[in-house]
Amino acid sequence: MLAAVMTSAALTLPAQADALRDQAAEQFQVIPSMLPAVNNNPITKAKIDLGRALFFDPRLSASGVFSCNSCHNLATGGDDNLETSIGHGWQKGPRNSPTVLNSVLNQAQFWDGRAEDLKAQAKGPIQGSVEMANTPEKLLATLQSMPAYDDWFKLAFPGDAAPVTFDNFAKAIEAFEATLLTPAAPFDRWLEGDDNAMTEVQKTGLSLFMEKGCSSCHSGVNFGGHDYYPFGVVERPGSDILPENDKGRFAVTKTADDEYVFRAAPLRNVALTAPYFHSGKVWDLKQAVAVMGSAQLGDELTDDETTAIASFLTALTGELRPVEYPLLPAETATTPRPTA
Ligand code: HEM
Ligand code: HEM
């Protein structure tokens, strides 16, 4: 009898595993381990090196305090793990900082998708009054005051007569960010055939994630990052989670239908990036899953279901590659002084 059960289990389990994998393969892709191509910005080592220096340089902010890495700390998952970010003058900004990891694979940037790519995105925080509070002119004056930056821009943009420009600054940052991929997550290894890469609970969570309808919004290579939906399709969360004054994509399109519409958040490395939602009001991943169940699907998930789905989401944590902290050039007499 036992032998018969074992034989039938041996026959059915791999078949079930294959069916789950086939279903998943229709909706998700693995994170590439090679650099992706980006539009209108061929990626070279010189550009990546320059972009890394810029990403870590706090002197690009008016106060000399904030670098991109302040709010997108590459040591802690590419975000700041604060409810909403703190920037210039210790001001608290309106939104939670999304991770820069794998952000090159998003089809648009920001919670409301208002920047079409990382080039366009990088010009925002430099000028944002609650972020780095700088101006393009002062940024360029800062870069031009340090001869090493001049040399690095020349190496990165060899065809340009005067390469230190705001556009090239943004392209170099984009090139560096394109390297911030986290391949080989347990889910990716499982999708590629390693049956043991995910636990049974994680496989149950994946199955629920697809059956319940999470994957109708969170799909593709980044499990999101490519389309827009109302936050609260079925039931709008209270203002403790969805503050009334942030109407999301409405600010971009000025269309009434876009009130409280946001980009389906990419869920890669989500276990590293608490707190959750654009408001950063939810610290617990299981609670975030439960909020999604009721708000987006009208489904009050059971504790077992939220546990399994949250466990599956931890299987989206990929390999974080070490990033070399750059040595930056010293200021000179002409470097603009920090302002409060
Ligand atoms: C959004 C990169 C500086 C806080 C983003 C995104 C990227 C990024 C790629 C979009 C990610 C996504 O949508 O998935 C950078 C770069 C910076 C920089 C390259 C330096 C030039 C900062 C600073 C702060 C900050 C200094 C905090 C003071 C945020 C916040 C968002 C964001 C709150 C979301 C804003 C929204 O959706 O409206 N950043 N960032 N960033 N970043 Fe930064
Ligand atoms: C955000 C999971 C269903 C659209 C999120 C977040 C998680 C999540 C964990 C927060 C990510 C972060 O803050 O970084 C899930 C799960 C679902 C589900 C487990 C199924 C139970 C859906 C559906 C839709 C959707 C069906 C579309 C109708 C969104 C949107 C956001 C989001 C628009 C961003 C919300 C904001 O602006 O803060 N999801 N989701 N989700 N999800 Fe889902």
mmCIF file of C-alpha atoms in Angstrom, residues 128-243:
data_model
loop_
_atom_site.group_PDB
_atom_site.id
_atom_site.type_symbol
_atom_site.label_atom_id
_atom_site.label_comp_id
_atom_site.label_asym_id
_atom_site.label_seq_id
_atom_site.Cartn_x
_atom_site.Cartn_y
_atom_site.Cartn_z
ATOM 1 C CA GLY A 128 13.612 68.378 -5.571
ATOM 2 C CA SER A 129 13.208 70.864 -2.715
ATOM 3 C CA VAL A 130 12.734 68.085 -0.160
ATOM 4 C CA GLU A 131 15.469 65.926 -1.653
ATOM 5 C CA MET A 132 18.760 67.502 -2.768
ATOM 6 C CA ALA A 133 17.451 71.065 -3.381
ATOM 7 C CA ASN A 134 20.113 71.881 -5.990
ATOM 8 C CA THR A 135 19.974 73.477 -9.449
ATOM 9 C CA PRO A 136 21.424 72.072 -12.673
ATOM 10 C CA GLU A 137 23.688 75.156 -12.923
ATOM 11 C CA LYS A 138 25.152 74.690 -9.449
ATOM 12 C CA LEU A 139 25.482 70.951 -9.993
ATOM 13 C CA LEU A 140 27.545 71.568 -13.151
ATOM 14 C CA ALA A 141 29.624 74.237 -11.384
ATOM 15 C CA THR A 142 30.352 71.712 -8.615
ATOM 16 C CA LEU A 143 31.394 69.022 -11.083
ATOM 17 C CA GLN A 144 33.489 71.427 -13.169
ATOM 18 C CA SER A 145 35.336 72.641 -10.071
ATOM 19 C CA MET A 146 36.946 69.222 -9.584
ATOM 20 C CA PRO A 147 39.374 68.273 -12.383
ATOM 21 C CA ALA A 148 38.934 64.528 -11.829
ATOM 22 C CA TYR A 149 35.233 64.818 -12.753
ATOM 23 C CA ASP A 150 36.229 66.606 -15.942
ATOM 24 C CA ASP A 151 38.508 63.681 -16.836
ATOM 25 C CA TRP A 152 35.854 61.090 -15.941
ATOM 26 C CA PHE A 153 33.180 62.797 -18.066
ATOM 27 C CA LYS A 154 35.653 62.914 -20.990
ATOM 28 C CA LEU A 155 36.312 59.179 -20.650
ATOM 29 C CA ALA A 156 32.602 58.390 -20.353
ATOM 30 C CA PHE A 157 31.513 60.623 -23.264
ATOM 31 C CA PRO A 158 34.529 60.616 -25.603
ATOM 32 C CA GLY A 159 32.582 62.018 -28.578
ATOM 33 C CA ASP A 160 31.438 65.185 -26.771
ATOM 34 C CA ALA A 161 33.434 68.435 -27.002
ATOM 35 C CA ALA A 162 32.084 69.666 -23.620
ATOM 36 C CA PRO A 163 30.914 66.504 -21.843
ATOM 37 C CA VAL A 164 30.031 67.906 -18.392
ATOM 38 C CA THR A 165 26.306 68.413 -18.978
ATOM 39 C CA PHE A 166 23.118 67.702 -17.011
ATOM 40 C CA ASP A 167 22.059 65.164 -19.670
ATOM 41 C CA ASN A 168 25.350 63.292 -19.415
ATOM 42 C CA PHE A 169 25.161 63.368 -15.618
ATOM 43 C CA ALA A 170 21.774 61.627 -15.907
ATOM 44 C CA LYS A 171 23.055 59.111 -18.489
ATOM 45 C CA ALA A 172 26.009 58.138 -16.289
ATOM 46 C CA ILE A 173 23.699 57.574 -13.309
ATOM 47 C CA GLU A 174 21.416 55.463 -15.499
ATOM 48 C CA ALA A 175 24.391 53.370 -16.650
ATOM 49 C CA PHE A 176 25.414 52.720 -13.040
ATOM 50 C CA GLU A 177 21.842 51.915 -11.980
ATOM 51 C CA ALA A 178 21.571 49.424 -14.859
ATOM 52 C CA THR A 179 24.222 47.349 -13.065
ATOM 53 C CA LEU A 180 22.098 47.079 -9.912
ATOM 54 C CA LEU A 181 20.477 43.782 -10.851
ATOM 55 C CA THR A 182 19.806 41.053 -8.306
ATOM 56 C CA PRO A 183 19.659 37.752 -10.216
ATOM 57 C CA ALA A 184 19.335 34.186 -8.910
ATOM 58 C CA ALA A 185 16.545 34.721 -6.373
ATOM 59 C CA PRO A 186 15.142 31.405 -5.100
ATOM 60 C CA PHE A 187 12.124 31.995 -7.378
ATOM 61 C CA ASP A 188 14.384 32.480 -10.411
ATOM 62 C CA ARG A 189 16.400 29.352 -9.643
ATOM 63 C CA TRP A 190 13.165 27.402 -9.201
ATOM 64 C CA LEU A 191 11.729 28.768 -12.462
ATOM 65 C CA GLU A 192 14.887 27.609 -14.201
ATOM 66 C CA GLY A 193 14.375 24.068 -12.950
ATOM 67 C CA ASP A 194 15.801 23.783 -9.416
ATOM 68 C CA ASP A 195 12.859 22.161 -7.602
ATOM 69 C CA ASN A 196 14.476 22.666 -4.200
ATOM 70 C CA ALA A 197 15.160 26.387 -4.554
ATOM 71 C CA MET A 198 11.762 27.273 -3.029
ATOM 72 C CA THR A 199 10.158 25.708 0.043
ATOM 73 C CA GLU A 200 6.770 23.969 -0.186
ATOM 74 C CA VAL A 201 5.166 26.935 1.622
ATOM 75 C CA GLN A 202 6.682 29.317 -0.934
ATOM 76 C CA LYS A 203 5.322 27.182 -3.792
ATOM 77 C CA THR A 204 1.885 27.269 -2.161
ATOM 78 C CA GLY A 205 2.288 31.047 -1.873
ATOM 79 C CA LEU A 206 3.185 31.316 -5.569
ATOM 80 C CA SER A 207 0.162 29.244 -6.480
ATOM 81 C CA LEU A 208 -2.086 31.514 -4.374
ATOM 82 C CA PHE A 209 -0.394 34.630 -5.827
ATOM 83 C CA MET A 210 -1.484 33.517 -9.301
ATOM 84 C CA GLU A 211 -4.886 31.988 -8.433
ATOM 85 C CA LYS A 212 -6.071 34.864 -6.275
ATOM 86 C CA GLY A 213 -5.180 37.397 -8.973
ATOM 87 C CA CYS A 214 -2.152 39.213 -7.511
ATOM 88 C CA SER A 215 -0.268 38.411 -10.691
ATOM 89 C CA SER A 216 -2.872 40.152 -12.833
ATOM 90 C CA CYS A 217 -1.099 43.355 -11.696
ATOM 91 C CA HIS A 218 2.255 42.123 -10.389
ATOM 92 C CA SER A 219 3.786 40.175 -13.266
ATOM 93 C CA GLY A 220 6.703 40.266 -15.695
ATOM 94 C CA VAL A 221 10.354 40.341 -14.748
ATOM 95 C CA ASN A 222 9.893 42.740 -11.806
ATOM 96 C CA PHE A 223 6.516 41.480 -10.568
ATOM 97 C CA GLY A 224 5.128 44.963 -11.263
ATOM 98 C CA GLY A 225 6.571 48.269 -12.362
ATOM 99 C CA HIS A 226 4.774 48.288 -15.684
ATOM 100 C CA ASP A 227 1.133 49.306 -15.312
ATOM 101 C CA TYR A 228 -1.214 51.507 -13.300
ATOM 102 C CA TYR A 229 -4.183 50.672 -11.102
ATOM 103 C CA PRO A 230 -6.323 52.401 -8.521
ATOM 104 C CA PHE A 231 -5.087 51.717 -4.986
ATOM 105 C CA GLY A 232 -8.399 50.399 -3.753
ATOM 106 C CA VAL A 233 -9.935 48.768 -6.843
ATOM 107 C CA VAL A 234 -12.519 47.075 -4.642
ATOM 108 C CA GLU A 235 -12.203 48.909 -1.308
ATOM 109 C CA ARG A 236 -10.135 52.058 -0.826
ATOM 110 C CA PRO A 237 -7.909 51.731 2.264
ATOM 111 C CA GLY A 238 -8.355 54.300 5.038
ATOM 112 C CA SER A 239 -6.342 57.513 5.116
ATOM 113 C CA ASP A 240 -3.978 55.883 7.626
ATOM 114 C CA ILE A 241 -2.606 53.868 4.651
ATOM 115 C CA LEU A 242 -3.739 55.920 1.642
ATOM 116 C CA PRO A 243 -3.391 59.605 2.569
#
